[in-house]
Short mmCIF file of C-alpha atoms and ligand atoms in Angstrom, two decimals:
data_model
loop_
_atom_site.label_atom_id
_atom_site.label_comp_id
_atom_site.label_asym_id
_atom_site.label_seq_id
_atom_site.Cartn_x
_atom_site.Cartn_y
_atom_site.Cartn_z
CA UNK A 1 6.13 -17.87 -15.84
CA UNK A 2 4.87 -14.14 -16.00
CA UNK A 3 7.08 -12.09 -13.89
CA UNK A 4 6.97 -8.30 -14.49
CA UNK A 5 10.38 -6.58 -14.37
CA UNK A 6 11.48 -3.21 -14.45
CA UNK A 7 14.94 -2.36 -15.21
CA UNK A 8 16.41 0.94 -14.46
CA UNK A 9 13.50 2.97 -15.75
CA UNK A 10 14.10 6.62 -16.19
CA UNK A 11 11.25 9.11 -16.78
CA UNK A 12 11.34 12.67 -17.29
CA UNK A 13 8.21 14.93 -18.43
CA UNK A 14 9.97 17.50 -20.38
CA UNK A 15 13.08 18.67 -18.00
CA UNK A 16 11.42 17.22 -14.86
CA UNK A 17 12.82 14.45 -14.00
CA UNK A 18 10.27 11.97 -12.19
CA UNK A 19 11.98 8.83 -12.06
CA UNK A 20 15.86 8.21 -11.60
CA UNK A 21 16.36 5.10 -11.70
CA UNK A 22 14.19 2.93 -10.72
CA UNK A 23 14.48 -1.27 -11.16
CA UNK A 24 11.92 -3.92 -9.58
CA UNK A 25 10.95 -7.56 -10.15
CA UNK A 26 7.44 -9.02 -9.27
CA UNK A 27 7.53 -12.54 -9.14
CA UNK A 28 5.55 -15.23 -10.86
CA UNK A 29 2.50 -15.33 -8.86
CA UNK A 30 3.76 -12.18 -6.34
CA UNK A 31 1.50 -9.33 -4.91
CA UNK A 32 3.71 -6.53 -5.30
CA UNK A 33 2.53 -2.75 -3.65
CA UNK A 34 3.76 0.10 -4.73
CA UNK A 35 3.49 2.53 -1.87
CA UNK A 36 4.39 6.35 -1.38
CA UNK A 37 2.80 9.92 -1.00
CA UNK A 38 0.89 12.09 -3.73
CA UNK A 39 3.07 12.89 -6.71
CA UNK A 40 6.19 10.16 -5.77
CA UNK A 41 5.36 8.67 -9.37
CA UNK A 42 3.23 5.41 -8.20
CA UNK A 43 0.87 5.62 -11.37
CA UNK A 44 3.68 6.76 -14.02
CA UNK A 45 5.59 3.52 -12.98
CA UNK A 46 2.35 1.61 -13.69
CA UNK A 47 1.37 3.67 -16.82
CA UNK A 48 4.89 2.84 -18.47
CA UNK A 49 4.60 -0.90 -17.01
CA UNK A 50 1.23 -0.93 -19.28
CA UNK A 51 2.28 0.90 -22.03
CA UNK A 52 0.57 3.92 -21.98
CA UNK A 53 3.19 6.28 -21.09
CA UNK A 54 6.48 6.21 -22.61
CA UNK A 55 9.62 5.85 -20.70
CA UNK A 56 12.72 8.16 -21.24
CA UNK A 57 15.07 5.10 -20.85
CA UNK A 58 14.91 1.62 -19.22
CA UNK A 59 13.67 -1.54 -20.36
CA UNK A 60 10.51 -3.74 -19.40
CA UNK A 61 9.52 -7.56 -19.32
CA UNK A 62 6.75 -9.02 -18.99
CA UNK A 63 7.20 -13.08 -18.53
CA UNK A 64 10.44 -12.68 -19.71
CA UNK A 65 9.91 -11.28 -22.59
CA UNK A 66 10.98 -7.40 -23.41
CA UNK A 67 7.30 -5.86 -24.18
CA UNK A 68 9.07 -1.99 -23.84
CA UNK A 69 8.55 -1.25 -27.96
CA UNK A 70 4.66 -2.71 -28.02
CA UNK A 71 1.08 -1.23 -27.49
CA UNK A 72 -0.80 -2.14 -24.54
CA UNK A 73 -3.06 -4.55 -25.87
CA UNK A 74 0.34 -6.39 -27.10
CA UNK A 75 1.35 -6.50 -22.91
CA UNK A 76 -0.91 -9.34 -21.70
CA UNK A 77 -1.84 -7.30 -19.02
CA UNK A 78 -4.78 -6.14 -17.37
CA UNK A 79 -5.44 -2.47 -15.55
CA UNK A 80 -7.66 -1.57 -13.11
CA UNK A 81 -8.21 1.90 -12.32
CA UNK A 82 -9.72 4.01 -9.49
CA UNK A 83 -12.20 5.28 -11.85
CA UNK A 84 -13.50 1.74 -12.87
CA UNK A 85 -14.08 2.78 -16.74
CA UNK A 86 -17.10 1.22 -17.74
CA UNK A 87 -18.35 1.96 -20.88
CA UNK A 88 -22.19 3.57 -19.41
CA UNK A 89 -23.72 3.21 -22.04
CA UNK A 90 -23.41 -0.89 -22.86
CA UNK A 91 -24.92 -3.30 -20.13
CA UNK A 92 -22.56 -5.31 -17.90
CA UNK A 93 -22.80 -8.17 -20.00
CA UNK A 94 -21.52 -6.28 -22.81
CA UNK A 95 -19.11 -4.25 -20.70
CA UNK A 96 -17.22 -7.67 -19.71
CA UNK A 97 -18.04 -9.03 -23.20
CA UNK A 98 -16.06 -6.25 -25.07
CA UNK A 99 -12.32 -7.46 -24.63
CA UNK A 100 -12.84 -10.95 -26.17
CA UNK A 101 -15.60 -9.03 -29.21
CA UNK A 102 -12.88 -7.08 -30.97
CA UNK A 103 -10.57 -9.87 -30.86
CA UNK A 104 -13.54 -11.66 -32.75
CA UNK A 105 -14.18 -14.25 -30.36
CA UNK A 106 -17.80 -16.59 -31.08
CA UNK A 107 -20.58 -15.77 -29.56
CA UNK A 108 -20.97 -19.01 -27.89
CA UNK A 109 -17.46 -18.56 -26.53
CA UNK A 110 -17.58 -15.12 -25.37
CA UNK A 111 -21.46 -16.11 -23.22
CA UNK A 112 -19.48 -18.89 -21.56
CA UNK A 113 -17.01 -16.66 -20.54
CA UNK A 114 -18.71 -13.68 -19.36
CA UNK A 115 -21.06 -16.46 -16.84
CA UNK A 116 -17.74 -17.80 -15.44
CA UNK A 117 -16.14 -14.49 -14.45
CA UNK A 118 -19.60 -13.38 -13.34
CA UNK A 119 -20.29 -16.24 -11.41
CA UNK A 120 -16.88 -15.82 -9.83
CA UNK A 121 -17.32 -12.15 -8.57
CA UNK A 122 -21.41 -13.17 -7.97
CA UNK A 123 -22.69 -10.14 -10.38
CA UNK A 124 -24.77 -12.54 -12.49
CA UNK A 125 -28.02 -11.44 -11.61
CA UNK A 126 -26.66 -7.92 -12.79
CA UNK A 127 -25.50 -8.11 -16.27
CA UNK A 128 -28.66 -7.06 -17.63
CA UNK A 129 -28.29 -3.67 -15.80
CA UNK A 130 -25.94 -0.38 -17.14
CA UNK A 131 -23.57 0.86 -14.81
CA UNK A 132 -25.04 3.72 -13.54
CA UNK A 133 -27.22 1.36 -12.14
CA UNK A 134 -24.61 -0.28 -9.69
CA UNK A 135 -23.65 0.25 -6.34
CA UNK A 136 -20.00 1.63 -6.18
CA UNK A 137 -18.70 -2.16 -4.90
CA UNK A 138 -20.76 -3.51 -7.64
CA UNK A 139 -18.70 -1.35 -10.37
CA UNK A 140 -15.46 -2.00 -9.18
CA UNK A 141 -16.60 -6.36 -9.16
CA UNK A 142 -17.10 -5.49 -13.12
CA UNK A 143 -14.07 -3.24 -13.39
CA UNK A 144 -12.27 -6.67 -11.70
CA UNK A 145 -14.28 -9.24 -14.13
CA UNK A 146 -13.33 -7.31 -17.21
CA UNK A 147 -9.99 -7.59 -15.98
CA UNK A 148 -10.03 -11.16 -15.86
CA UNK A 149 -11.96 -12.01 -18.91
CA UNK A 150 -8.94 -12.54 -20.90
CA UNK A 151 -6.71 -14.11 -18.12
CA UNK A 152 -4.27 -12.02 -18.59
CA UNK A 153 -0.14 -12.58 -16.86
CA UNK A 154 -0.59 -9.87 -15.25
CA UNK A 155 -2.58 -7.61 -12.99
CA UNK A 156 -1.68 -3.64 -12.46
CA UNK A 157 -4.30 -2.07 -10.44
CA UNK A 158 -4.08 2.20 -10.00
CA UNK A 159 -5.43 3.04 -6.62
CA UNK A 160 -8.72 0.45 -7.39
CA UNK A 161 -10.26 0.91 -3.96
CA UNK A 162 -10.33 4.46 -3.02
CA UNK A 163 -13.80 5.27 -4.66
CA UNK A 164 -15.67 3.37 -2.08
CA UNK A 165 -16.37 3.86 1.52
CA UNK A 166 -14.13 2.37 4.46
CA UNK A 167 -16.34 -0.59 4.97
CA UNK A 168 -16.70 -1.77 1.57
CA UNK A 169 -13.03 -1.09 0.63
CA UNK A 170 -11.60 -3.41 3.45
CA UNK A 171 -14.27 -6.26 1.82
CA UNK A 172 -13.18 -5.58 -1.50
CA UNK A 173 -9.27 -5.86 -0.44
CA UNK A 174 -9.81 -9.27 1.16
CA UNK A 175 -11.70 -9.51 -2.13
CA UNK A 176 -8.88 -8.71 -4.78
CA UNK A 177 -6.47 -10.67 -2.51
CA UNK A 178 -8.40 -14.02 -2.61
CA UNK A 179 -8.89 -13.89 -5.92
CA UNK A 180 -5.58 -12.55 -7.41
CA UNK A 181 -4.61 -15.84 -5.19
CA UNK A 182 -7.00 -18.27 -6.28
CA UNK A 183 -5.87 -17.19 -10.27
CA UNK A 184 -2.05 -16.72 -9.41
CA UNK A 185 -2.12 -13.66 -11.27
CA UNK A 186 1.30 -11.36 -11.13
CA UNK A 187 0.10 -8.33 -9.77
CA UNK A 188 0.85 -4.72 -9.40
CA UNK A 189 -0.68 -2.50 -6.73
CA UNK A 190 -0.62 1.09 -6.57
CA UNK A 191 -1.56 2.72 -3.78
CA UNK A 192 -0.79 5.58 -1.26
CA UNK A 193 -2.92 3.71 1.66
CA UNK A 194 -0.31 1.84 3.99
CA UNK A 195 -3.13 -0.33 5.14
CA UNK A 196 -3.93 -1.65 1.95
CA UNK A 197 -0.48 -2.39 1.45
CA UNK A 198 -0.20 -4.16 4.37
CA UNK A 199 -2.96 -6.09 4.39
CA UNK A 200 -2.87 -7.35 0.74
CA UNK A 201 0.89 -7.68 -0.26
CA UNK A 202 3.38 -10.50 -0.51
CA UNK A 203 5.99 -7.71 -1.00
CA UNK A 204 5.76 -3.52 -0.31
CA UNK A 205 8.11 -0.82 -2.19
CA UNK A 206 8.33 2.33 -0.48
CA UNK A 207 8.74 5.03 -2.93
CA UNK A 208 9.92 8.45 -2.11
CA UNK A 209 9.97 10.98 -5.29
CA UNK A 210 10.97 8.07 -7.50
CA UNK A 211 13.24 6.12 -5.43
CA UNK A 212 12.80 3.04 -3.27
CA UNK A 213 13.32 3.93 0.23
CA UNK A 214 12.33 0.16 1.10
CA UNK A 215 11.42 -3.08 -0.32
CA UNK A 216 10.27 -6.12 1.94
CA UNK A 217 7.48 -8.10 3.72
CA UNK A 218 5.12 -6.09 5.50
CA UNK A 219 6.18 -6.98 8.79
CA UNK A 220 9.57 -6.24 8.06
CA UNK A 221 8.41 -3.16 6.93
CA UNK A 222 6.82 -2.50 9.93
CA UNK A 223 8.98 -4.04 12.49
CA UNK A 224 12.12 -2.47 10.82
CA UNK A 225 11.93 0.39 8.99
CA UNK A 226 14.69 1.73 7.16
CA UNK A 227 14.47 5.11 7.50
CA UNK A 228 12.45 8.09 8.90
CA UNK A 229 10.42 8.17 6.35
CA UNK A 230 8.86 4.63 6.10
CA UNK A 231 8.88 4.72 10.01
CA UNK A 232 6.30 8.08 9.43
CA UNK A 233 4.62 6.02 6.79
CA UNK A 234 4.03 3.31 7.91
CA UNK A 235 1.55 2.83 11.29
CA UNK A 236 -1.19 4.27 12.44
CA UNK A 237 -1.46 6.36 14.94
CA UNK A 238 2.22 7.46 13.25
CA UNK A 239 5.25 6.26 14.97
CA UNK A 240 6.53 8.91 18.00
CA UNK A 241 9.62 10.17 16.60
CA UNK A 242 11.10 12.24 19.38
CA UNK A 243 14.80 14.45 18.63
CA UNK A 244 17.11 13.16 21.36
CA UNK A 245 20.88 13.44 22.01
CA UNK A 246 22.83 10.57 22.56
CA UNK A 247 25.28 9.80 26.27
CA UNK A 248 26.66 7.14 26.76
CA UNK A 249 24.50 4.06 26.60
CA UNK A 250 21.12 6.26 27.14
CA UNK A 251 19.44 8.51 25.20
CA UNK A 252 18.64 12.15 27.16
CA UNK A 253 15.53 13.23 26.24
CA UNK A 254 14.40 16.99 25.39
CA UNK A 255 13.77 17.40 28.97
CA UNK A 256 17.28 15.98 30.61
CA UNK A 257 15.93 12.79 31.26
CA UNK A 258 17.71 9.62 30.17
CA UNK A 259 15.87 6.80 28.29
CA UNK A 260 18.50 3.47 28.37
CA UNK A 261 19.08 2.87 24.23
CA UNK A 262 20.52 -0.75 25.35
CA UNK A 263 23.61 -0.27 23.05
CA UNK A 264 26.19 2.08 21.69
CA UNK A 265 25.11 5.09 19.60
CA UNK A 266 26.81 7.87 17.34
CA UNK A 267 27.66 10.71 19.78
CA UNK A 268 25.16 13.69 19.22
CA UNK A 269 21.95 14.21 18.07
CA UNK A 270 19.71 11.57 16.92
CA UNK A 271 15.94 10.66 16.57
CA UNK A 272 14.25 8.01 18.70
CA UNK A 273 11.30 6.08 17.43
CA UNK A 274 8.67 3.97 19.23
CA UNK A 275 5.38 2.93 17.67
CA UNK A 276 2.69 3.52 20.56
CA UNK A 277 0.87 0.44 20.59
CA UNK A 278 4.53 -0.47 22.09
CA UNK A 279 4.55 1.70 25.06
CA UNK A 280 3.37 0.13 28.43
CA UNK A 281 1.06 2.80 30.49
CA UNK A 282 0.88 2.34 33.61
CA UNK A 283 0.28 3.46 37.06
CA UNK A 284 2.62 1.87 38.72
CA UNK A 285 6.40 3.43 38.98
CA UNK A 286 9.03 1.23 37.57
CA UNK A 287 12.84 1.18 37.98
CA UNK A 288 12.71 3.09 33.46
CA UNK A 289 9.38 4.24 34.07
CA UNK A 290 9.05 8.47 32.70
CA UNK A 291 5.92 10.05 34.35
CA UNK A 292 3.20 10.76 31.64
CA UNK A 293 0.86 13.50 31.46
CA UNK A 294 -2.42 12.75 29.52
CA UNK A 295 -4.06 15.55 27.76
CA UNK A 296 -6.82 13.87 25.78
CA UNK A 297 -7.84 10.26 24.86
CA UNK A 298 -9.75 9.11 21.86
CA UNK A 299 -12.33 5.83 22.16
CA UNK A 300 -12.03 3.79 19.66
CA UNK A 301 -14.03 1.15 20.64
CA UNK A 302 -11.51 -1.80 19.92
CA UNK A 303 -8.93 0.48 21.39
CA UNK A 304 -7.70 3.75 23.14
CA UNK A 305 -5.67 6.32 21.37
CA UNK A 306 -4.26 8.13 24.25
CA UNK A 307 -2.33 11.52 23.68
CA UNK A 308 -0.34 13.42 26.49
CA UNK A 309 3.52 14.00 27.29
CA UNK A 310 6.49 12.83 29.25
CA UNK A 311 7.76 16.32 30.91
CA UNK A 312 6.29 18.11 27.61
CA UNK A 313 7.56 16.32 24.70
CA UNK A 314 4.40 14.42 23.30
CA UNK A 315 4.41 11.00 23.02
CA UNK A 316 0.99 8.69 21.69
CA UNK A 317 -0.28 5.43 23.24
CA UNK A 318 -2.12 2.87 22.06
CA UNK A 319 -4.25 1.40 25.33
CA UNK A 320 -6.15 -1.61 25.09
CA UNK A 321 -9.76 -0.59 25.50
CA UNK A 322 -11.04 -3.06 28.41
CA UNK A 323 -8.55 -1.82 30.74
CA UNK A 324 -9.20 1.12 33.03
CA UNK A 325 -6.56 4.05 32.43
CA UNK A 326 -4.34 5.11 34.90
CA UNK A 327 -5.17 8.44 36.73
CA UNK A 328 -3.05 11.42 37.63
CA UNK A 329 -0.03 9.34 38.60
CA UNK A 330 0.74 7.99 34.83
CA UNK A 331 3.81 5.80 33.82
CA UNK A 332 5.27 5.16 30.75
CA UNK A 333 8.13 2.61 29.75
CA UNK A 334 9.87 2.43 26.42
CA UNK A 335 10.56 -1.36 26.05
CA UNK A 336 14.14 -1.54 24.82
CA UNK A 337 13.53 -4.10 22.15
CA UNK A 338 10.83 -1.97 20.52
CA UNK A 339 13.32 1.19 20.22
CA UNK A 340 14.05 3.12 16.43
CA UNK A 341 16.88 4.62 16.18
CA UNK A 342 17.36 7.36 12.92
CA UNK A 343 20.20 9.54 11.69
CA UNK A 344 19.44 12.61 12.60
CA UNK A 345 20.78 14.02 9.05
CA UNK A 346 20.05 10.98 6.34
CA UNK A 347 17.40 9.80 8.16
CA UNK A 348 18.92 6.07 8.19
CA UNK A 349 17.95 4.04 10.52
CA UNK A 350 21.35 3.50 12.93
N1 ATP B 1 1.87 14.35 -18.09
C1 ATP B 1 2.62 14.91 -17.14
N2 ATP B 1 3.35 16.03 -17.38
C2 ATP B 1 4.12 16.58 -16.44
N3 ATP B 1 4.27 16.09 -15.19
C3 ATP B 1 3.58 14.99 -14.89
C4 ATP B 1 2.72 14.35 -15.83
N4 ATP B 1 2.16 13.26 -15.23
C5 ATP B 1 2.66 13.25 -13.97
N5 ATP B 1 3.51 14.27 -13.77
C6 ATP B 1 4.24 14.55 -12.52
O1 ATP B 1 4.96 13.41 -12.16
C7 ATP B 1 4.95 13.21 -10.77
C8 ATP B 1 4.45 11.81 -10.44
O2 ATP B 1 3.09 11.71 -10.79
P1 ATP B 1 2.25 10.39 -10.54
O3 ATP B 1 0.91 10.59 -11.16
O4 ATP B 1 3.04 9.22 -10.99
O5 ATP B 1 2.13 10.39 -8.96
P2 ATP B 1 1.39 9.37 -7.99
O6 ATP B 1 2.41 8.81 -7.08
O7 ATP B 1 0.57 8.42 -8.78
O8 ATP B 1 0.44 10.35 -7.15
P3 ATP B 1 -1.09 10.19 -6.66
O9 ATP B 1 -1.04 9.39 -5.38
O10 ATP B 1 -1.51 11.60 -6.40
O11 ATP B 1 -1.88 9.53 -7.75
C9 ATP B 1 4.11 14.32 -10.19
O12 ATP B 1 4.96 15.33 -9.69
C10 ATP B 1 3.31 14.81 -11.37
O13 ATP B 1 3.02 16.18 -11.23
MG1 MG B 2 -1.51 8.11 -8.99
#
C-alpha cells in the first residue's frame, strides 16, 4: 500500500499565507492532478509532499507512514520536474545509474537495472550520449527512467511536460499514463494545463489560491462544475458564461429575451453557463430557437470554432467541421439539460 496523504497542511512564506488548509488522499495506485492557475501553490504542495520545503503545520504520509520529520531521500518518492535535471556532464547511462551508485549498489546490479528501465522507455541505443545531445522528448524519457530506477511508492511530477512542443507533449502524456499504469505507481501531477489533467487523471483537484474548489473524475469535472471558476477552467473554447436575471421558470437574457431554465431559480441575478460544443446552430427556426449573428469563424480542421452573438451578448459554438454553416438566417438553441447555473455572488453552482 503507498497512498500519499496530506492532512491539513498549512504554509506560510514569512506572513504570506499560501496554503490554509489544505488535506488530500491519493490512493494506492491513483493518478491524482493537481490543477489551478499561476501562483495557486501547485508546486509548494508538491515541494512539501517531497520534502524539500517545509510546512508551517500539517502532517504527511506516505504508505501510511508519517514521513513529515525526514529528508527527501528518506520519502520513497520520486520527482520529476519541468526542467528534467540531468546532470550534463555524465552520460545517460550514468545519469540513470546515479540513484542506485551512492546507495552503493554492485556494478553488476546497477547495469541490469539501468538496461531494464532503458529498454522500457526505448533510450538504449542512447546511453552512451550526454544530454545535451538529446532531443527535448528524449530528456524528459531519462528524467522518467531515473525516476523509476529505484521503484519508488510514489511518483510527484512538477509540470513534466511543458518543455516540449504540442505534438510531443500529448505522446509523452499517453506516455507517463501507460506507464505510471503498467508500474501502479501512486502519483502526483502538477499542472496548470486542464487538458493534461483531463486526459491523464483518475482523479483532478481544482485549486484556487490554496483551496480546493473541486475534487472528482474528469467528467464530473467537466459535466458538473462546481463553481464559476472550474466552469472557466475547465473547456476549451471556455464555457459561455452569460449574466442573466432570473423570472419565473426562464432566464431573461441581457437583451429581454427569455431562455426556459427548466426549473425554479433564486429570484434576481444569476449567471448562465453553456459549454459551446453544446449549442445546436442551425438554420432552421425552432419553437427556443434565439437568432444568432456570426461575426467570425475559426477552421480548425477537426472542427469549427464559431464566434458571433444572440441580439449582442456573445456566445461561442463549437460546429462540426463537415457540415455547411448556416447563412444570414442563424439559430441557436440552448439544450436545457446542458444548462450551468452560478451564484451570481459565491459563484456556486445553484
Ligand atoms: N520561497 C518563496 N517565498 C515567498 N513566496 C513564495 C515562495 N515560493 C512560492 N511563493 C509564493 O507562493 C505562491 C504559490 O507558489 P507556487 O510556486 O506553489 O505556485 P504554482 O501554483 O506552482 O504556480 P506556477 O503554475 O506558476 O508554477 C505564489 O504566490 C508564490 O509567489
Ligand atoms: Mg509551479
Amino acid at each position: 500500500m503507498a497512498s500519499i496523504e496530506v492532512k491539513n497542511l498549512k504554509k506560510k512564506f514569512g506572513e504570506v499565507k499560501v496554503i490554509e488548509d489544505f488535506s488530500l488522499t491519493v490512493k494506492d495506485r491513483e493518478f491524482i492532478s493537481l490543477l489551478g492557475p499561476s501562483g495557486c501553490g501547485k508546486s509548494t504542495i508538491l515541494r512539501i509532499v517531497a520534502g524539500l520545503e517545509e510546512l508551517t503545520s500539517g502532517n504527511i504520509l506516505i504508505g501510511g507512514k508519517v514521513v513529515t520529520p525526514l529528508e527527501p531521500k528518506d520519502r520513497d518518492i520520486a520527482m520529476v520536474f519541468q526542467n528534467y535535471a540531468l546532470y550534463p556532464h555524465k552520460t545517460i547511462f550514468e545519469n540513470l545509474a546515479y540513484g542506485l551508485r551512492i546507495r552503493k549498489k554492485s556494478e553488476t546490479e546497477i547495469t541490469a537495472r539501468v538496461k531494464e528501465v532503458a529498454s522500457l522507455l526505448q533510450i538504449e541505443q542512447l546511453l552512451e550520449r550526454r544530454p545535451a545531445q538529446l532531443s527535448g522528448g528524449q530528456q524528459q524519457r531519462v528524467a522518467m527512467g531515473r525516476a523509476i530506477m529505484r521503484e519508488p511508492q510514489a511518483f510527484l511530477f512538477d509540470e513534466p511536460l511543458s518543455n516540449l512542443d504540442a505534438k510531443l507533449r500529448n505522446h509523452m502524456r499517453v506516455e507517463i499514463r501507460q506507464l505510471q499504469q503498467r508500474l501502479g505507481i501512486t502519483t502526483l501531477y502538477v499542472t496548470h494545463d486542464q487538458v493534461e489533467a483531463m486526459t491523464m487523471s483518475d482523479r483532478i483537484v481544482v485549486l484556487n489560491q490554496g483551496d480546493i474548489e473541486q475534487i472528482g473524475r474528469p467528467l464530473e469535472i467537466y459535466e458538473k462544475p462546481a463553481s464559476l471558476f472550474v466552469a472557466n477552467f475547465i473547456g476549451s473554447p471556455a464555457m459561455n458564461l452569460i449574466k442573466v436575471k432570473t423570472d419565473a421558470g426562464n432566464v431573461v437574457l441581457p437583451s429581454g429575451s427569455p431562455v426556459a431554465a427548466g426549473r425554479t431559480l433564486p429570484s434576481g441575478e444569476i449567471t448562465l453557463g453553456i459549454r459551446p460544443e453544446r449549442i445546436k446552430l442551425s438554420g432552421n427556426k425552432g419553437a427556443q430557437s434565439l437568432p444568432y449573428r456570426i461575426t467570425l469563424v475559426e477552421e480548425l480542421g477537426s472542427q469549427k470554432i464559431v464566434h458571433g452573438n444572440i441580439e449582442g451578448t456573445d456566445l461561442t459554438v463549437v460546429f462540426p467541421e463537415d457540415t455547411a454553416l448556416p447563412g444570414e438566417a442563424a439559430f441557436v438553441d440552448l439544450p436545457l439539460n446542458y444548462l450551468h447555473f452560478f451564484d451570481a455572488r459565491s459563484g456556486k453552482r445553484l
